[in-house]
PDB file of C-alpha atoms and ligand atoms in Angstrom:
ATOM      1  CA  MET A   4      92.354-167.830 -21.154  1.00  0.00           C
ATOM      2  CA  ILE A   5      91.123-169.457 -17.956  1.00  0.00           C
ATOM      3  CA  SER A   6      90.127-173.148 -17.998  1.00  0.00           C
ATOM      4  CA  MET A   7      88.907-175.056 -15.100  1.00  0.00           C
ATOM      5  CA  ALA A   8      87.944-178.690 -15.462  1.00  0.00           C
ATOM      6  CA  ASP A   9      86.244-180.672 -12.809  1.00  0.00           C
ATOM      7  CA  VAL A  10      87.832-178.577  -9.896  1.00  0.00           C
ATOM      8  CA  ASN A  11      87.079-179.613  -6.415  1.00  0.00           C
ATOM      9  CA  LYS A  12      88.175-178.090  -3.156  1.00  0.00           C
ATOM     10  CA  HIS A  13      87.478-178.859   0.470  1.00  0.00           C
ATOM     11  CA  PHE A  14      88.091-177.104   3.688  1.00  0.00           C
ATOM     12  CA  GLY A  15      87.958-180.086   6.070  1.00  0.00           C
ATOM     13  CA  SER A  16      84.478-181.579   5.593  1.00  0.00           C
ATOM     14  CA  LEU A  17      83.198-178.533   3.749  1.00  0.00           C
ATOM     15  CA  HIS A  18      82.989-179.124  -0.048  1.00  0.00           C
ATOM     16  CA  VAL A  19      83.685-175.480  -1.069  1.00  0.00           C
ATOM     17  CA  LEU A  20      84.111-175.963  -4.856  1.00  0.00           C
ATOM     18  CA  GLN A  21      82.184-178.710  -6.327  1.00  0.00           C
ATOM     19  CA  ASN A  22      83.019-180.128  -9.848  1.00  0.00           C
ATOM     20  CA  ILE A  23      83.693-176.662 -11.234  1.00  0.00           C
ATOM     21  CA  ASP A  24      83.913-176.565 -15.078  1.00  0.00           C
ATOM     22  CA  LEU A  25      84.620-173.208 -16.439  1.00  0.00           C
ATOM     23  CA  GLU A  26      86.038-171.717 -19.716  1.00  0.00           C
ATOM     24  CA  ILE A  27      86.737-168.101 -19.875  1.00  0.00           C
ATOM     25  CA  PRO A  28      87.883-166.798 -23.342  1.00  0.00           C
ATOM     26  CA  ARG A  29      90.352-163.898 -23.869  1.00  0.00           C
ATOM     27  CA  GLY A  30      88.896-160.552 -23.270  1.00  0.00           C
ATOM     28  CA  GLN A  31      85.751-161.695 -21.400  1.00  0.00           C
ATOM     29  CA  VAL A  32      84.510-159.809 -18.344  1.00  0.00           C
ATOM     30  CA  VAL A  33      82.951-162.319 -15.961  1.00  0.00           C
ATOM     31  CA  ILE A  34      80.979-161.230 -12.913  1.00  0.00           C
ATOM     32  CA  VAL A  35      80.718-163.683 -10.038  1.00  0.00           C
ATOM     33  CA  LEU A  36      77.574-163.366  -7.809  1.00  0.00           C
ATOM     34  CA  GLY A  37      76.286-165.333  -4.922  1.00  0.00           C
ATOM     35  CA  PRO A  38      75.559-165.389  -1.308  1.00  0.00           C
ATOM     36  CA  SER A  39      78.198-165.033   1.273  1.00  0.00           C
ATOM     37  CA  GLY A  40      79.973-168.367   1.810  1.00  0.00           C
ATOM     38  CA  SER A  41      79.190-169.773  -1.636  1.00  0.00           C
ATOM     39  CA  GLY A  42      82.759-170.112  -2.618  1.00  0.00           C
ATOM     40  CA  LYS A  43      83.364-166.929  -4.806  1.00  0.00           C
ATOM     41  CA  SER A  44      86.677-165.931  -3.119  1.00  0.00           C
ATOM     42  CA  THR A  45      87.988-169.534  -3.101  1.00  0.00           C
ATOM     43  CA  LEU A  46      87.230-169.749  -6.740  1.00  0.00           C
ATOM     44  CA  CYS A  47      89.435-166.518  -7.297  1.00  0.00           C
ATOM     45  CA  ARG A  48      92.105-167.798  -5.106  1.00  0.00           C
ATOM     46  CA  THR A  49      92.519-171.182  -6.675  1.00  0.00           C
ATOM     47  CA  ILE A  50      93.067-169.542 -10.150  1.00  0.00           C
ATOM     48  CA  ASN A  51      96.351-168.148  -8.971  1.00  0.00           C
ATOM     49  CA  ARG A  52      96.920-170.977  -6.496  1.00  0.00           C
ATOM     50  CA  LEU A  53      96.692-168.859  -3.416  1.00  0.00           C
ATOM     51  CA  GLU A  54      94.542-171.958  -2.580  1.00  0.00           C
ATOM     52  CA  PRO A  55      95.571-175.396  -3.749  1.00  0.00           C
ATOM     53  CA  ILE A  56      92.791-177.552  -5.214  1.00  0.00           C
ATOM     54  CA  ASP A  57      92.071-181.212  -4.327  1.00  0.00           C
ATOM     55  CA  SER A  58      91.268-182.447  -7.725  1.00  0.00           C
ATOM     56  CA  GLY A  59      90.770-181.233 -11.294  1.00  0.00           C
ATOM     57  CA  ARG A  60      92.815-179.051 -13.576  1.00  0.00           C
ATOM     58  CA  ILE A  61      93.263-175.256 -13.965  1.00  0.00           C
ATOM     59  CA  GLU A  62      94.908-173.640 -16.936  1.00  0.00           C
ATOM     60  CA  VAL A  63      95.758-170.143 -17.542  1.00  0.00           C
ATOM     61  CA  ASP A  64      96.499-169.169 -21.111  1.00  0.00           C
ATOM     62  CA  GLY A  65      96.805-172.938 -22.011  1.00  0.00           C
ATOM     63  CA  LYS A  66      99.357-173.689 -19.243  1.00  0.00           C
ATOM     64  CA  VAL A  67      98.498-176.019 -16.370  1.00  0.00           C
ATOM     65  CA  LEU A  68      98.993-174.346 -12.939  1.00  0.00           C
ATOM     66  CA  PRO A  69     102.186-175.957 -11.536  1.00  0.00           C
ATOM     67  CA  ALA A  70     102.214-176.739  -7.823  1.00  0.00           C
ATOM     68  CA  GLU A  71     105.201-174.653  -6.818  1.00  0.00           C
ATOM     69  CA  GLY A  72     108.549-173.266  -7.695  1.00  0.00           C
ATOM     70  CA  LYS A  73     109.557-170.836 -10.349  1.00  0.00           C
ATOM     71  CA  ALA A  74     107.025-171.960 -12.826  1.00  0.00           C
ATOM     72  CA  LEU A  75     104.248-171.130 -10.356  1.00  0.00           C
ATOM     73  CA  ALA A  76     105.742-167.742  -9.640  1.00  0.00           C
ATOM     74  CA  ALA A  77     105.841-166.877 -13.408  1.00  0.00           C
ATOM     75  CA  LEU A  78     102.247-168.126 -13.963  1.00  0.00           C
ATOM     76  CA  ARG A  79     101.110-166.294 -10.891  1.00  0.00           C
ATOM     77  CA  ALA A  80     102.563-163.059 -12.278  1.00  0.00           C
ATOM     78  CA  ASP A  81     100.177-163.505 -15.251  1.00  0.00           C
ATOM     79  CA  VAL A  82      97.227-163.277 -13.006  1.00  0.00           C
ATOM     80  CA  GLY A  83      96.824-159.982 -11.294  1.00  0.00           C
ATOM     81  CA  MET A  84      94.570-159.939  -8.100  1.00  0.00           C
ATOM     82  CA  VAL A  85      92.855-157.135  -6.330  1.00  0.00           C
ATOM     83  CA  PHE A  86      91.227-157.641  -2.942  1.00  0.00           C
ATOM     84  CA  GLN A  87      88.803-155.980  -0.741  1.00  0.00           C
ATOM     85  CA  SER A  88      91.679-154.798   1.448  1.00  0.00           C
ATOM     86  CA  PHE A  89      94.357-152.909  -0.488  1.00  0.00           C
ATOM     87  CA  ASN A  90      97.315-154.515   1.047  1.00  0.00           C
ATOM     88  CA  LEU A  91      99.623-151.683   0.009  1.00  0.00           C
ATOM     89  CA  PHE A  92     103.172-151.569   1.676  1.00  0.00           C
ATOM     90  CA  ALA A  93     102.660-148.781   4.254  1.00  0.00           C
ATOM     91  CA  HIS A  94     106.327-147.852   4.428  1.00  0.00           C
ATOM     92  CA  LYS A  95     106.797-147.547   0.696  1.00  0.00           C
ATOM     93  CA  THR A  96     105.575-144.557  -1.414  1.00  0.00           C
ATOM     94  CA  ILE A  97     102.913-145.108  -4.029  1.00  0.00           C
ATOM     95  CA  LEU A  98     105.477-145.061  -6.718  1.00  0.00           C
ATOM     96  CA  GLU A  99     107.570-147.607  -4.847  1.00  0.00           C
ATOM     97  CA  ASN A 100     104.537-149.850  -4.256  1.00  0.00           C
ATOM     98  CA  VAL A 101     103.888-150.001  -7.963  1.00  0.00           C
ATOM     99  CA  MET A 102     107.661-150.531  -8.944  1.00  0.00           C
ATOM    100  CA  LEU A 103     108.429-153.271  -6.489  1.00  0.00           C
ATOM    101  CA  ALA A 104     107.216-156.498  -8.175  1.00  0.00           C
ATOM    102  CA  PRO A 105     108.516-155.464 -11.677  1.00  0.00           C
ATOM    103  CA  LEU A 106     111.985-154.779  -9.994  1.00  0.00           C
ATOM    104  CA  LYS A 107     111.929-158.015  -7.929  1.00  0.00           C
ATOM    105  CA  VAL A 108     110.012-160.520  -9.993  1.00  0.00           C
ATOM    106  CA  ARG A 109     110.396-159.160 -13.533  1.00  0.00           C
ATOM    107  CA  ARG A 110     113.884-157.907 -12.795  1.00  0.00           C
ATOM    108  CA  LYS A 111     113.306-154.755 -14.684  1.00  0.00           C
ATOM    109  CA  LYS A 112     115.808-151.939 -14.675  1.00  0.00           C
ATOM    110  CA  LYS A 113     114.862-149.218 -12.119  1.00  0.00           C
ATOM    111  CA  ASP A 114     114.386-146.291 -14.692  1.00  0.00           C
ATOM    112  CA  GLU A 115     112.254-148.557 -16.761  1.00  0.00           C
ATOM    113  CA  ALA A 116     110.209-149.755 -13.872  1.00  0.00           C
ATOM    114  CA  LYS A 117     109.655-146.112 -12.770  1.00  0.00           C
ATOM    115  CA  LYS A 118     108.551-145.010 -16.251  1.00  0.00           C
ATOM    116  CA  GLN A 119     105.958-147.883 -16.403  1.00  0.00           C
ATOM    117  CA  ALA A 120     104.987-147.196 -12.855  1.00  0.00           C
ATOM    118  CA  LEU A 121     104.262-143.545 -13.549  1.00  0.00           C
ATOM    119  CA  ALA A 122     102.441-144.322 -16.637  1.00  0.00           C
ATOM    120  CA  LEU A 123     100.070-146.849 -14.704  1.00  0.00           C
ATOM    121  CA  LEU A 124      99.507-144.247 -12.082  1.00  0.00           C
ATOM    122  CA  GLU A 125      98.590-141.927 -14.738  1.00  0.00           C
ATOM    123  CA  ARG A 126      96.129-144.414 -16.244  1.00  0.00           C
ATOM    124  CA  VAL A 127      94.360-144.823 -12.871  1.00  0.00           C
ATOM    125  CA  GLY A 128      94.264-141.086 -12.345  1.00  0.00           C
ATOM    126  CA  ILE A 129      96.821-140.676  -9.502  1.00  0.00           C
ATOM    127  CA  ALA A 130     100.137-139.830 -10.856  1.00  0.00           C
ATOM    128  CA  ASN A 131     100.242-136.628  -8.873  1.00  0.00           C
ATOM    129  CA  GLN A 132     100.219-138.798  -5.656  1.00  0.00           C
ATOM    130  CA  ALA A 133     103.152-140.801  -6.524  1.00  0.00           C
ATOM    131  CA  GLU A 134     105.538-139.532  -3.712  1.00  0.00           C
ATOM    132  CA  LYS A 135     102.900-139.916  -1.046  1.00  0.00           C
ATOM    133  CA  TYR A 136     102.481-142.989   1.356  1.00  0.00           C
ATOM    134  CA  PRO A 137      99.306-145.127   1.295  1.00  0.00           C
ATOM    135  CA  ALA A 138      98.046-143.759   4.534  1.00  0.00           C
ATOM    136  CA  GLN A 139      97.845-140.231   3.070  1.00  0.00           C
ATOM    137  CA  LEU A 140      95.430-141.368   0.273  1.00  0.00           C
ATOM    138  CA  SER A 141      91.713-142.096   0.372  1.00  0.00           C
ATOM    139  CA  GLY A 142      90.444-145.600   0.251  1.00  0.00           C
ATOM    140  CA  GLY A 143      89.369-145.160  -3.331  1.00  0.00           C
ATOM    141  CA  GLN A 144      92.758-143.772  -4.263  1.00  0.00           C
ATOM    142  CA  GLN A 145      94.582-146.705  -2.442  1.00  0.00           C
ATOM    143  CA  GLN A 146      92.439-149.267  -4.364  1.00  0.00           C
ATOM    144  CA  ARG A 147      93.290-147.557  -7.687  1.00  0.00           C
ATOM    145  CA  VAL A 148      97.001-147.890  -6.661  1.00  0.00           C
ATOM    146  CA  ALA A 149      96.418-151.573  -5.927  1.00  0.00           C
ATOM    147  CA  ILE A 150      95.006-151.948  -9.499  1.00  0.00           C
ATOM    148  CA  ALA A 151      98.026-150.165 -10.964  1.00  0.00           C
ATOM    149  CA  ARG A 152     100.260-152.397  -8.973  1.00  0.00           C
ATOM    150  CA  ALA A 153      98.580-155.495 -10.244  1.00  0.00           C
ATOM    151  CA  LEU A 154      98.824-154.116 -13.948  1.00  0.00           C
ATOM    152  CA  ALA A 155     102.489-153.504 -13.464  1.00  0.00           C
ATOM    153  CA  MET A 156     103.244-157.171 -13.877  1.00  0.00           C
ATOM    154  CA  ASN A 157     101.552-157.097 -17.244  1.00  0.00           C
ATOM    155  CA  PRO A 158      99.020-159.808 -16.366  1.00  0.00           C
ATOM    156  CA  LYS A 159      96.985-161.786 -18.850  1.00  0.00           C
ATOM    157  CA  VAL A 160      94.067-161.904 -16.432  1.00  0.00           C
ATOM    158  CA  MET A 161      92.824-159.641 -13.608  1.00  0.00           C
ATOM    159  CA  LEU A 162      90.871-161.122 -10.674  1.00  0.00           C
ATOM    160  CA  PHE A 163      88.888-158.727  -8.420  1.00  0.00           C
ATOM    161  CA  ASP A 164      87.482-160.007  -5.175  1.00  0.00           C
ATOM    162  CA  GLU A 165      84.977-157.343  -3.846  1.00  0.00           C
ATOM    163  CA  PRO A 166      87.230-154.574  -4.714  1.00  0.00           C
ATOM    164  CA  THR A 167      84.806-151.871  -3.662  1.00  0.00           C
ATOM    165  CA  SER A 168      83.313-153.494  -0.685  1.00  0.00           C
ATOM    166  CA  ALA A 169      85.529-151.811   2.067  1.00  0.00           C
ATOM    167  CA  LEU A 170      85.205-148.356   0.386  1.00  0.00           C
ATOM    168  CA  ASP A 171      83.082-145.369   1.485  1.00  0.00           C
ATOM    169  CA  PRO A 172      80.133-145.068  -0.965  1.00  0.00           C
ATOM    170  CA  GLU A 173      81.384-141.909  -2.623  1.00  0.00           C
ATOM    171  CA  MET A 174      84.682-143.677  -3.569  1.00  0.00           C
ATOM    172  CA  VAL A 175      83.233-146.752  -5.157  1.00  0.00           C
ATOM    173  CA  GLN A 176      82.517-145.146  -8.668  1.00  0.00           C
ATOM    174  CA  GLU A 177      86.143-143.944  -9.171  1.00  0.00           C
ATOM    175  CA  VAL A 178      87.395-147.657  -8.677  1.00  0.00           C
ATOM    176  CA  LEU A 179      84.624-149.050 -10.940  1.00  0.00           C
ATOM    177  CA  ASP A 180      85.485-146.506 -13.672  1.00  0.00           C
ATOM    178  CA  VAL A 181      89.121-147.836 -13.734  1.00  0.00           C
ATOM    179  CA  MET A 182      87.807-151.323 -13.941  1.00  0.00           C
ATOM    180  CA  THR A 183      85.329-150.375 -16.697  1.00  0.00           C
ATOM    181  CA  SER A 184      88.093-148.858 -18.850  1.00  0.00           C
ATOM    182  CA  LEU A 185      90.228-151.881 -18.293  1.00  0.00           C
ATOM    183  CA  ALA A 186      87.318-154.104 -19.470  1.00  0.00           C
ATOM    184  CA  LYS A 187      87.000-151.878 -22.533  1.00  0.00           C
ATOM    185  CA  GLU A 188      90.606-152.214 -23.354  1.00  0.00           C
ATOM    186  CA  GLY A 189      89.981-155.998 -23.580  1.00  0.00           C
ATOM    187  CA  MET A 190      91.380-157.289 -20.298  1.00  0.00           C
ATOM    188  CA  THR A 191      90.132-160.703 -19.303  1.00  0.00           C
ATOM    189  CA  MET A 192      88.520-160.135 -15.960  1.00  0.00           C
ATOM    190  CA  LEU A 193      86.791-162.279 -13.237  1.00  0.00           C
ATOM    191  CA  VAL A 194      85.104-159.846 -10.729  1.00  0.00           C
ATOM    192  CA  VAL A 195      83.356-160.762  -7.626  1.00  0.00           C
ATOM    193  CA  THR A 196      81.227-157.747  -6.887  1.00  0.00           C
ATOM    194  CA  HIS A 197      77.909-156.602  -5.237  1.00  0.00           C
ATOM    195  CA  GLU A 198      77.809-153.564  -7.564  1.00  0.00           C
ATOM    196  CA  MET A 199      74.880-154.510  -9.816  1.00  0.00           C
ATOM    197  CA  GLY A 200      75.076-151.557 -11.975  1.00  0.00           C
ATOM    198  CA  PHE A 201      78.605-152.301 -12.845  1.00  0.00           C
ATOM    199  CA  ALA A 202      77.684-156.125 -13.385  1.00  0.00           C
ATOM    200  CA  ARG A 203      75.054-155.151 -15.847  1.00  0.00           C
ATOM    201  CA  LYS A 204      77.098-152.524 -17.733  1.00  0.00           C
ATOM    202  CA  ALA A 205      80.610-153.996 -17.887  1.00  0.00           C
ATOM    203  CA  GLY A 206      79.859-157.715 -17.472  1.00  0.00           C
ATOM    204  CA  ASP A 207      79.766-159.980 -20.462  1.00  0.00           C
ATOM    205  CA  ARG A 208      78.682-162.933 -18.418  1.00  0.00           C
ATOM    206  CA  VAL A 209      77.372-163.653 -14.968  1.00  0.00           C
ATOM    207  CA  LEU A 210      78.199-166.712 -12.894  1.00  0.00           C
ATOM    208  CA  PHE A 211      75.944-167.158 -10.020  1.00  0.00           C
ATOM    209  CA  MET A 212      77.360-169.476  -7.156  1.00  0.00           C
ATOM    210  CA  ALA A 213      75.584-171.117  -4.432  1.00  0.00           C
ATOM    211  CA  ASP A 214      77.093-173.841  -2.007  1.00  0.00           C
ATOM    212  CA  GLY A 215      80.218-174.245  -4.039  1.00  0.00           C
ATOM    213  CA  GLN A 216      78.565-174.753  -7.377  1.00  0.00           C
ATOM    214  CA  ILE A 217      78.034-172.574 -10.430  1.00  0.00           C
ATOM    215  CA  VAL A 218      74.190-172.592 -10.481  1.00  0.00           C
ATOM    216  CA  GLU A 219      73.654-170.114 -13.329  1.00  0.00           C
ATOM    217  CA  ASP A 220      75.994-169.083 -16.210  1.00  0.00           C
ATOM    218  CA  THR A 221      74.401-166.654 -18.416  1.00  0.00           C
ATOM    219  CA  ASP A 222      74.581-162.996 -19.747  1.00  0.00           C
ATOM    220  CA  PRO A 223      73.734-160.102 -17.263  1.00  0.00           C
ATOM    221  CA  ALA A 224      70.564-159.073 -18.922  1.00  0.00           C
ATOM    222  CA  THR A 225      69.022-162.627 -18.692  1.00  0.00           C
ATOM    223  CA  PHE A 226      70.398-163.140 -15.211  1.00  0.00           C
ATOM    224  CA  PHE A 227      68.844-159.897 -13.770  1.00  0.00           C
ATOM    225  CA  THR A 228      65.495-160.150 -15.705  1.00  0.00           C
ATOM    226  CA  ALA A 229      65.000-163.892 -15.875  1.00  0.00           C
ATOM    227  CA  PRO A 230      66.986-165.884 -13.275  1.00  0.00           C
ATOM    228  CA  LYS A 231      66.047-169.516 -13.563  1.00  0.00           C
ATOM    229  CA  SER A 232      66.999-171.002 -10.143  1.00  0.00           C
ATOM    230  CA  ASP A 233      65.206-170.317  -6.848  1.00  0.00           C
ATOM    231  CA  ARG A 234      68.551-169.531  -5.367  1.00  0.00           C
ATOM    232  CA  ALA A 235      69.170-166.851  -7.747  1.00  0.00           C
ATOM    233  CA  LYS A 236      65.686-165.463  -7.506  1.00  0.00           C
ATOM    234  CA  ASP A 237      66.047-165.363  -3.645  1.00  0.00           C
ATOM    235  CA  PHE A 238      69.455-163.743  -3.984  1.00  0.00           C
ATOM    236  CA  LEU A 239      68.175-161.095  -6.289  1.00  0.00           C
ATOM    237  CA  GLY A 240      65.130-160.492  -4.195  1.00  0.00           C
ATOM    238  CA  LYS A 241      67.403-159.502  -1.172  1.00  0.00           C
ATOM    239  CA  ILE A 242      69.780-157.237  -3.132  1.00  0.00           C
ATOM    240  CA  LEU A 243      67.652-155.403  -5.710  1.00  0.00           C
TER     241      LEU A 243
HETATM  242  P1  ADP B 317      82.462-166.255  -0.507  1.00  0.00           P
HETATM  243  O1  ADP B 317      83.606-165.448  -1.021  1.00  0.00           O
HETATM  244  O2  ADP B 317      81.472-166.616  -1.599  1.00  0.00           O
HETATM  245  O3  ADP B 317      81.722-165.509   0.596  1.00  0.00           O
HETATM  246  P2  ADP B 317      84.382-168.108   0.354  1.00  0.00           P
HETATM  247  O4  ADP B 317      85.078-168.712  -0.812  1.00  0.00           O
HETATM  248  O5  ADP B 317      85.180-167.160   1.156  1.00  0.00           O
HETATM  249  O6  ADP B 317      82.923-167.609  -0.056  1.00  0.00           O
HETATM  250  O7  ADP B 317      84.127-169.188   1.424  1.00  0.00           O
HETATM  251  C1  ADP B 317      83.394-170.487   1.026  1.00  0.00           C
HETATM  252  C2  ADP B 317      83.265-171.348   2.301  1.00  0.00           C
HETATM  253  O8  ADP B 317      84.542-171.864   2.622  1.00  0.00           O
HETATM  254  C3  ADP B 317      82.700-170.680   3.560  1.00  0.00           C
HETATM  255  O9  ADP B 317      81.850-171.568   4.145  1.00  0.00           O
HETATM  256  C4  ADP B 317      83.872-170.327   4.329  1.00  0.00           C
HETATM  257  O10 ADP B 317      83.699-170.117   5.691  1.00  0.00           O
HETATM  258  C5  ADP B 317      84.881-171.475   3.992  1.00  0.00           C
HETATM  259  N1  ADP B 317      86.254-171.135   4.054  1.00  0.00           N
HETATM  260  C6  ADP B 317      86.864-170.048   3.245  1.00  0.00           C
HETATM  261  N2  ADP B 317      88.147-170.004   3.619  1.00  0.00           N
HETATM  262  C7  ADP B 317      88.433-171.033   4.498  1.00  0.00           C
HETATM  263  C8  ADP B 317      89.592-171.506   5.152  1.00  0.00           C
HETATM  264  N3  ADP B 317      90.853-170.884   4.920  1.00  0.00           N
HETATM  265  N4  ADP B 317      89.395-172.443   6.023  1.00  0.00           N
HETATM  266  C9  ADP B 317      88.248-173.036   6.259  1.00  0.00           C
HETATM  267  N5  ADP B 317      87.110-172.605   5.713  1.00  0.00           N
HETATM  268  C10 ADP B 317      87.250-171.682   4.823  1.00  0.00           C
HETATM  269 MG1   MG B 318      84.412-163.712  -0.536  1.00  0.00          MG
END
């Protein structure tokens, strides 16, 4: 579903992604771990071309990412992304937030978009808040809306970049629960997270990044019990 071949990316003299080769099959849940600054967010952002790459090749569902234009917009719609900050439109209701992209980008009819949006809000457990504005919701609720909004485009892949890092502790689980159910339904997911319980339970695979490289690529049980590299051992020593 996602294929990266010899991908390189620099920010000035900083080589943030170094010869990244990665194949993610359909339905796999990939957890991305690594110290701050190791390139996790950049990796996510290159997959839907929020960041251009310097060299290499990225494919989503067998299609090479085009540089720009309509083809890029279409492909980007296949890749849902949820960030640490929820980025909801403050002056639109929850329902309007979820309906917006299907109306504008997918050119859906209004009643159809509304029906789908309500079903998605139901799925993330928040349909009863549909007429409220983002500021009236808790952080956990807002992040669930952000997930519903991303799902409204019927993406083939979902990217999550530290989706619970900005939340108060008591709201983390409700967001992880939504992500867990998505994973169980077979969504292909790339998840940058510090939630190790989630990583162990929901992850099929762990990528450990350091200095712009994928240093370990293994299953969660192996990573957490028998990390190979000193970088990973050091990282786990600090967080566990
Ligand atoms: P992580 O998500 O693992 O913390 P990032 O992908 O955000 O790491 O960043 C990797 C490196 O690239 C860091 O050193 C960061 O400072 C740098 N970086 C990220 N975005 C930019 C940018 N837009 N311009 C310059 N440097 C950047
Ligand atoms: Mg980051």
